[in-house]
Coordinates of C-alpha atoms in Angstrom, one line a residue:
M15 CA -26.0 3.6 -1.1
S16 CA -26.0 0.7 -3.6
Y17 CA -23.9 0.9 -6.7
P18 CA -24.9 -1.9 -9.1
K19 CA -21.7 -1.8 -11.1
L20 CA -19.3 -1.7 -8.2
A21 CA -18.9 -5.5 -7.4
T22 CA -18.8 -6.5 -11.1
R23 CA -16.3 -3.8 -11.8
F24 CA -14.1 -4.9 -8.9
I25 CA -14.2 -8.6 -10.0
R26 CA -13.3 -7.6 -13.6
Y27 CA -10.4 -5.6 -12.3
A28 CA -9.3 -8.4 -9.9
Q29 CA -9.1 -10.9 -12.7
Q30 CA -6.4 -8.9 -14.4
E31 CA -2.9 -10.1 -13.6
T32 CA -1.0 -6.9 -12.6
R33 CA 1.7 -8.1 -10.2
S34 CA 4.6 -5.7 -10.0
N35 CA 8.3 -6.8 -10.2
E36 CA 10.9 -5.4 -7.9
Q37 CA 13.7 -6.6 -10.2
S38 CA 12.5 -4.7 -13.2
V39 CA 13.9 -1.3 -14.3
T40 CA 11.0 -0.3 -16.5
I41 CA 8.1 2.1 -15.6
P42 CA 5.8 0.4 -14.9
S43 CA 7.7 -2.6 -13.9
T44 CA 5.5 -5.1 -15.8
R45 CA 3.7 -5.1 -19.1
N46 CA 0.4 -6.3 -17.6
Q47 CA 0.2 -3.1 -15.6
L48 CA 0.5 -1.0 -18.7
K49 CA -2.1 -3.1 -20.4
F50 CA -4.6 -2.6 -17.6
A51 CA -3.8 1.1 -17.4
R52 CA -4.7 1.4 -21.1
E53 CA -8.0 -0.4 -20.4
L54 CA -8.7 2.0 -17.6
V55 CA -8.1 5.0 -19.9
A56 CA -10.7 3.7 -22.3
E57 CA -13.2 3.1 -19.5
L58 CA -12.7 6.6 -18.0
Q59 CA -13.0 8.2 -21.4
N60 CA -16.2 6.3 -22.0
I61 CA -17.6 7.4 -18.6
G62 CA -16.9 11.0 -19.6
L63 CA -13.9 12.2 -17.5
S64 CA -11.7 14.9 -18.9
N65 CA -8.0 15.0 -19.9
V66 CA -7.7 11.2 -19.5
R67 CA -4.1 10.0 -20.2
I68 CA -1.2 7.9 -19.1
S69 CA 1.7 10.0 -17.8
Q70 CA 4.8 9.2 -19.8
K71 CA 6.9 9.9 -16.8
S72 CA 5.1 8.1 -14.0
A73 CA 2.8 5.7 -15.9
Y74 CA -0.1 6.9 -13.8
V75 CA -3.5 7.0 -15.3
L76 CA -4.6 10.6 -14.8
A77 CA -8.0 12.2 -15.3
T78 CA -10.1 15.1 -14.2
I79 CA -13.7 15.7 -13.2
P80 CA -14.1 19.5 -13.8
S81 CA -15.9 21.6 -11.2
N82 CA -19.6 22.2 -11.7
L83 CA -19.6 25.2 -9.4
S84 CA -20.0 28.8 -10.2
A85 CA -17.3 31.4 -9.8
D86 CA -18.6 32.1 -6.3
Y87 CA -17.0 28.8 -5.1
A88 CA -13.5 29.6 -6.1
L89 CA -12.1 28.7 -2.7
V90 CA -13.3 25.1 -2.8
P91 CA -10.2 22.9 -2.7
K92 CA -9.2 20.7 -5.6
I93 CA -9.2 17.2 -4.2
G94 CA -7.4 14.2 -5.6
F95 CA -8.2 10.5 -5.2
I96 CA -5.4 8.0 -5.8
A97 CA -5.2 4.2 -5.9
H98 CA -2.7 1.7 -7.3
L99 CA -3.3 -1.0 -9.9
D100 CA -0.5 -3.4 -9.1
T101 CA -0.7 -6.3 -6.7
A102 CA 1.7 -7.8 -4.2
D103 CA 4.3 -10.5 -4.3
F104 CA 1.9 -13.5 -4.2
N105 CA 0.4 -15.6 -7.0
A106 CA -1.8 -13.4 -9.0
K107 CA -2.4 -15.5 -12.2
N108 CA -5.9 -16.9 -13.0
I109 CA -7.6 -15.1 -10.1
Q110 CA -11.1 -16.5 -9.6
P111 CA -13.1 -14.4 -7.1
Q112 CA -15.8 -16.2 -5.2
L113 CA -19.0 -14.5 -4.0
H114 CA -20.5 -15.5 -0.6
Q115 CA -23.8 -13.8 -0.1
N116 CA -25.3 -12.9 3.3
Y117 CA -22.5 -14.3 5.4
D118 CA -23.6 -15.3 8.9
G119 CA -20.4 -14.3 10.7
K120 CA -19.8 -17.8 12.1
S121 CA -19.6 -20.4 9.3
V122 CA -16.3 -21.6 7.8
I123 CA -16.0 -20.4 4.2
P124 CA -14.3 -23.0 1.9
L125 CA -12.1 -21.4 -0.7
A126 CA -13.4 -23.4 -3.7
D127 CA -11.6 -26.7 -4.0
S128 CA -8.2 -25.6 -2.8
G129 CA -8.4 -27.2 0.6
Y130 CA -8.0 -23.8 2.2
R131 CA -10.7 -22.0 4.1
L132 CA -11.6 -18.9 6.0
D133 CA -12.4 -19.9 9.6
P134 CA -13.7 -17.4 12.2
A135 CA -11.6 -19.2 14.8
E136 CA -8.5 -18.3 12.9
F137 CA -9.8 -15.1 11.3
P138 CA -12.0 -13.4 13.9
N139 CA -12.4 -10.4 11.7
L140 CA -15.0 -12.4 9.8
K141 CA -17.4 -11.9 12.7
N142 CA -17.6 -8.2 11.7
Y143 CA -19.4 -9.1 8.4
V144 CA -22.7 -10.6 9.5
G145 CA -25.3 -10.2 6.8
Q146 CA -22.8 -8.9 4.3
D147 CA -21.7 -10.2 0.9
L148 CA -18.1 -11.2 0.8
I149 CA -15.8 -11.7 -2.2
T150 CA -12.9 -14.1 -1.5
T151 CA -10.2 -15.9 -3.4
D152 CA -10.4 -19.6 -4.6
G153 CA -7.5 -20.3 -2.3
T154 CA -4.8 -20.4 -5.0
T155 CA -4.1 -16.7 -5.5
L156 CA -4.5 -13.4 -3.7
L157 CA -7.6 -11.4 -4.5
G158 CA -6.2 -8.0 -5.3
A159 CA -8.5 -5.9 -3.2
D160 CA -5.2 -4.1 -2.3
D161 CA -5.8 -2.0 -4.2
K162 CA -8.3 -2.8 -7.0
A163 CA -11.0 -2.2 -4.5
G164 CA -9.8 1.4 -4.3
V165 CA -9.6 1.6 -8.0
A166 CA -13.1 0.4 -8.4
E167 CA -14.4 2.7 -5.7
I168 CA -12.8 5.8 -7.1
I169 CA -14.1 5.1 -10.7
T170 CA -17.6 4.2 -9.4
A171 CA -17.7 7.5 -7.5
A172 CA -16.5 9.3 -10.6
E173 CA -19.2 7.7 -12.7
Y174 CA -21.8 8.6 -10.1
L175 CA -20.8 12.3 -10.1
L176 CA -20.9 12.5 -13.9
T177 CA -24.3 10.9 -14.1
H178 CA -25.7 13.1 -11.3
P179 CA -24.8 16.7 -12.2
E180 CA -27.1 17.9 -9.4
V181 CA -24.3 16.9 -6.9
K182 CA -22.2 20.0 -6.6
H183 CA -18.4 19.5 -6.4
G184 CA -15.2 21.2 -7.1
T185 CA -12.4 20.0 -9.4
I186 CA -11.5 16.4 -8.7
Q187 CA -8.3 14.8 -9.9
I188 CA -7.9 11.1 -10.2
G189 CA -4.7 9.1 -10.3
I190 CA -4.3 5.3 -10.7
G191 CA -0.7 4.4 -10.4
P192 CA 1.6 1.4 -10.8
D193 CA 4.2 -0.3 -8.6
E194 CA 3.0 0.8 -5.2
E195 CA 3.7 -2.7 -3.8
I196 CA 7.4 -2.4 -4.7
G197 CA 7.7 1.1 -3.3
T198 CA 8.6 2.9 -6.5
G199 CA 5.2 3.9 -7.9
A200 CA 5.1 7.5 -6.7
D201 CA 8.8 8.3 -7.4
N202 CA 8.0 10.0 -10.7
F203 CA 4.5 11.4 -9.8
E204 CA 4.1 14.9 -11.1
V205 CA 2.4 16.8 -8.3
A206 CA 2.2 20.1 -10.1
E207 CA 0.6 18.5 -13.2
F208 CA -1.9 16.6 -10.9
G209 CA -3.0 20.0 -9.6
A210 CA -4.8 19.0 -6.4
D211 CA -4.6 20.9 -3.1
F212 CA -4.6 17.7 -1.2
A213 CA -5.5 14.1 -2.0
Y214 CA -6.4 10.7 -0.5
T215 CA -5.1 7.3 -1.3
V216 CA -8.0 4.9 -1.2
D217 CA -5.8 2.0 -0.1
G218 CA -6.7 1.1 3.5
G219 CA -8.2 -1.9 5.1
P220 CA -11.5 -2.3 7.0
L221 CA -14.3 0.1 7.5
G222 CA -13.4 3.4 9.1
E223 CA -9.6 3.3 8.6
L224 CA -8.2 6.8 8.3
E225 CA -4.4 7.0 8.4
Y226 CA -2.0 9.9 8.3
E227 CA 0.9 8.5 10.2
T228 CA 3.2 5.8 8.6
F229 CA 6.5 4.3 9.2
N230 CA 9.8 5.8 8.2
A231 CA 11.3 3.2 6.0
A232 CA 14.7 2.1 4.6
Q233 CA 16.2 -0.9 2.9
A234 CA 19.6 -2.2 3.7
K235 CA 21.5 -4.5 1.4
I236 CA 24.5 -6.1 3.2
K237 CA 27.3 -7.7 1.2
L238 CA 29.5 -10.2 3.1
I239 CA 32.8 -11.1 1.5
G240 CA 34.2 -14.4 2.5
K241 CA 37.3 -16.4 1.6
N242 CA 36.8 -20.0 0.5
V243 CA 39.5 -22.6 0.7
H244 CA 39.4 -26.4 1.1
P245 CA 38.0 -27.2 4.6
A246 CA 40.8 -29.6 5.3
T247 CA 43.3 -26.7 5.4
A248 CA 40.9 -23.9 6.4
K249 CA 42.1 -23.2 9.9
G250 CA 43.1 -19.5 10.2
V251 CA 42.4 -19.0 6.5
M252 CA 38.8 -19.5 5.6
I253 CA 36.3 -16.7 6.2
N254 CA 32.8 -18.1 5.8
A255 CA 30.5 -15.4 4.4
L256 CA 27.4 -17.3 5.7
Q257 CA 28.8 -17.3 9.2
L258 CA 29.5 -13.5 8.8
A259 CA 25.8 -13.1 8.0
M260 CA 24.8 -15.0 11.1
N261 CA 27.2 -13.0 13.2
F262 CA 25.7 -9.8 11.8
Q263 CA 22.2 -10.8 12.5
A264 CA 23.1 -11.9 16.1
Q265 CA 24.2 -8.3 16.9
L266 CA 20.7 -6.9 16.2
P267 CA 18.1 -6.6 19.0
A268 CA 16.4 -10.0 19.1
D269 CA 13.0 -8.6 20.1
E270 CA 12.9 -5.8 17.5
V271 CA 11.4 -7.8 14.7
P272 CA 8.0 -7.7 13.1
E273 CA 6.7 -10.8 14.9
K274 CA 7.5 -9.3 18.4
T275 CA 6.4 -5.6 17.9
E276 CA 3.2 -3.6 17.5
G277 CA 1.8 -0.1 17.5
R278 CA 4.6 2.4 17.2
Q279 CA 7.4 -0.1 17.9
G280 CA 9.9 -0.2 15.1
F281 CA 11.9 -3.2 13.8
F282 CA 14.6 -4.7 11.7
H283 CA 13.3 -7.3 9.3
L284 CA 15.6 -9.7 7.5
V285 CA 13.7 -10.5 4.3
D286 CA 16.3 -12.2 2.2
L287 CA 19.5 -14.2 2.8
N288 CA 21.5 -16.1 0.2
G289 CA 25.0 -17.0 -0.6
T290 CA 27.9 -19.4 -0.2
V291 CA 31.1 -19.6 1.9
D292 CA 32.7 -17.2 -0.6
Q293 CA 30.0 -14.5 -0.6
A294 CA 26.6 -13.8 0.9
E295 CA 24.0 -11.1 0.6
M296 CA 21.3 -10.0 3.2
T297 CA 18.4 -7.7 2.7
Y298 CA 16.7 -5.9 5.6
I299 CA 13.9 -3.5 5.8
I300 CA 14.1 -1.0 8.7
R301 CA 11.0 0.6 10.1
D302 CA 10.2 3.2 12.8
H303 CA 7.5 5.9 13.3
D304 CA 10.0 8.1 15.1
R305 CA 12.5 9.8 12.8
A306 CA 15.3 9.9 15.4
K307 CA 14.9 6.2 16.3
F308 CA 14.7 5.5 12.6
E309 CA 18.1 7.2 12.0
S310 CA 19.5 5.3 15.0
R311 CA 18.5 2.0 13.5
K312 CA 20.4 2.8 10.3
E313 CA 23.4 3.9 12.3
L314 CA 23.4 0.6 14.3
L315 CA 23.8 -1.3 11.0
R316 CA 26.7 0.9 10.1
Q317 CA 28.3 0.4 13.5
I318 CA 28.0 -3.4 13.4
A319 CA 29.7 -3.4 10.0
A320 CA 32.4 -1.2 11.2
R321 CA 33.1 -3.4 14.2
M322 CA 33.2 -6.6 12.1
N323 CA 35.5 -4.9 9.5
A324 CA 37.8 -3.7 12.3
E325 CA 38.2 -7.3 13.5
F326 CA 39.4 -8.3 10.0
K327 CA 41.4 -5.1 9.5
E328 CA 39.7 -4.9 6.0
E329 CA 36.3 -4.4 4.6
R330 CA 34.3 -7.6 4.5
V331 CA 30.9 -6.3 5.4
V332 CA 29.5 -3.6 3.1
V333 CA 26.3 -1.9 4.0
D334 CA 24.2 -0.1 1.3
L335 CA 21.3 1.8 2.9
T336 CA 18.5 3.4 0.8
D337 CA 15.6 5.4 2.4
Q338 CA 12.3 4.4 0.9
Y339 CA 9.7 6.8 2.5
Y340 CA 9.1 8.9 5.6
N341 CA 6.3 9.3 8.1
M342 CA 3.8 11.5 6.3
R343 CA 2.6 12.9 9.7
E344 CA 5.5 15.3 9.6
V345 CA 3.8 17.0 6.6
I346 CA 0.1 16.5 7.3
E347 CA 0.0 17.6 10.9
K348 CA 1.0 21.1 9.7
D349 CA -2.4 21.4 8.0
M350 CA -5.0 18.9 9.1
T351 CA -7.7 20.0 6.7
S352 CA -7.7 16.8 4.7
V353 CA -7.9 14.6 7.8
E354 CA -10.6 16.7 9.5
L355 CA -12.6 16.7 6.3
A356 CA -12.5 12.9 6.1
K357 CA -13.3 12.4 9.8
L358 CA -16.3 14.7 9.5
A359 CA -17.5 12.9 6.3
M360 CA -17.2 9.5 8.1
E361 CA -19.1 10.8 11.1
Q362 CA -21.9 12.2 9.0
L363 CA -22.2 8.8 7.3
G364 CA -22.4 7.0 10.7
I365 CA -18.9 5.5 10.2
K366 CA -16.6 5.5 13.3
P367 CA -13.2 6.9 12.2
V368 CA -10.4 4.5 13.2
V369 CA -7.3 6.6 13.3
Y370 CA -4.0 4.9 14.2
P371 CA -0.4 4.8 13.0
V372 CA -0.2 2.4 10.1
R373 CA 2.6 -0.2 10.4
G374 CA 3.6 0.3 6.7
G375 CA 3.4 3.0 4.1
T376 CA 1.3 4.1 1.1
D377 CA 2.1 6.2 -1.9
G378 CA 0.8 9.0 0.2
S379 CA 4.0 8.7 2.3
K380 CA 6.0 9.9 -0.6
L381 CA 3.4 12.2 -2.1
S382 CA 3.1 14.1 1.1
F383 CA 6.8 15.0 1.1
M384 CA 6.6 15.9 -2.6
G385 CA 4.1 18.6 -1.7
L386 CA 0.7 16.8 -1.9
P387 CA -0.7 16.0 1.6
T388 CA -2.2 12.6 1.1
P389 CA -3.8 10.6 4.0
N390 CA -5.2 7.2 3.5
L391 CA -8.8 6.0 3.5
F392 CA -10.3 2.5 3.9
A393 CA -10.9 0.5 0.8
G394 CA -12.3 -2.6 2.6
G395 CA -9.7 -5.3 2.0
E396 CA -8.9 -7.8 4.8
N397 CA -6.1 -10.4 5.1
M398 CA -4.3 -8.7 2.2
H399 CA -1.4 -10.1 0.2
S400 CA -2.6 -13.6 0.8
R401 CA -4.8 -16.5 -0.4
F402 CA -7.1 -15.5 2.6
E403 CA -7.9 -12.1 1.3
F404 CA -11.5 -11.0 1.2
V405 CA -13.6 -7.8 0.8
S406 CA -17.2 -6.9 1.7
I407 CA -19.3 -5.4 -1.1
Q408 CA -21.1 -3.3 1.5
V409 CA -17.9 -1.8 2.8
M410 CA -16.8 -1.0 -0.7
E411 CA -20.1 0.8 -1.2
Q412 CA -19.5 2.8 2.0
A413 CA -16.0 3.7 0.6
V414 CA -17.8 5.2 -2.5
D415 CA -20.2 7.0 -0.1
L416 CA -17.2 8.4 1.7
I417 CA -15.6 9.8 -1.5
L418 CA -18.9 11.4 -2.5
K419 CA -19.4 12.8 1.0
I420 CA -15.9 14.3 1.1
V421 CA -16.3 16.2 -2.1
G422 CA -19.8 17.4 -1.1
L423 CA -18.6 18.6 2.3
A424 CA -15.8 20.5 0.7
V425 CA -18.4 22.6 -1.1
E426 CA -20.6 23.0 1.9
Q427 CA -17.8 24.3 4.0
K428 CA -17.1 27.1 1.5
S429 CA -20.7 28.0 0.8

């Protein structure tokens, strides 16, 4: 189905700078997110949603589309649709979306005057979009389809339902949250207040993606304590913290890194290293789909630190581990209603479900363990978190179709 406001709504959202900040201690982590959230509140109120507000605890924009069913449909589940309004750690100022209509699937797309381009030889996924209208960046910023495409799709579906009361649906809850990209957005989400039986994050990639299995995830901060003296008299005295960092890294499996793994293979990923001879800090993210292997990975870091400290007979390597999220499959596989409903909806729309273990996580990873089973649906973005990001208007329209089909099927199954 065509939704005339969808593309312009997405472009308007994309032009808002809402990058989150991992160093911040506020909720949300940046003022621009709160500014955008307030604008969404005004828009949702204007469309006609009920109980629109910003949660003081979580900073989520929350709203309700009340059921238009009779009491005979009391068993229709209350369904939530969730997206995030922040963007990732890449330039997000002065975003200038570019529209490329009726793409032929083979031409190189110049990204404005930036000197960058989308070339099918480098990005073969472009070949999937013959005849479609693509929105790209101008090469200087990300686009923000992750996840403003999801925000636009959910709000477009909500507007459609409120302007087409003949479409029967149960109670629908909407949540648009902050700080997903820094992993803290769902920490303060109030599941009971949200009031859904299950939900979907609309935060996936290409057409057909349906994900209910994610990584287990942790972050490790390693502090390495050296001893700096003049190098002329350093023998037997100096302890170089940077060398300790290299020694620590060398004891990890060389092939268990993101660039050498795929599928369900986990990894250790060194994302930051800085310091001096006197002191250094390293930050790792640890990922694995299997919970036992995940715990073993964390234990290996502790063992390496213990061995190094034993050599010095004092603590010079300090490991601080923090779990970030867990594989939501552990929760969702106990009741696959949400997944089966989404698969059936896709099939009835002629969309082939693409179900695979996502090598990452969504807010649904945390929400599922908080009592709200939340698989992930496609939103359409490709090459996300980069200047090469793009999204198809037609895929975004199919995402709206899917939301509407899910809420319709939920009624049909209880009739």
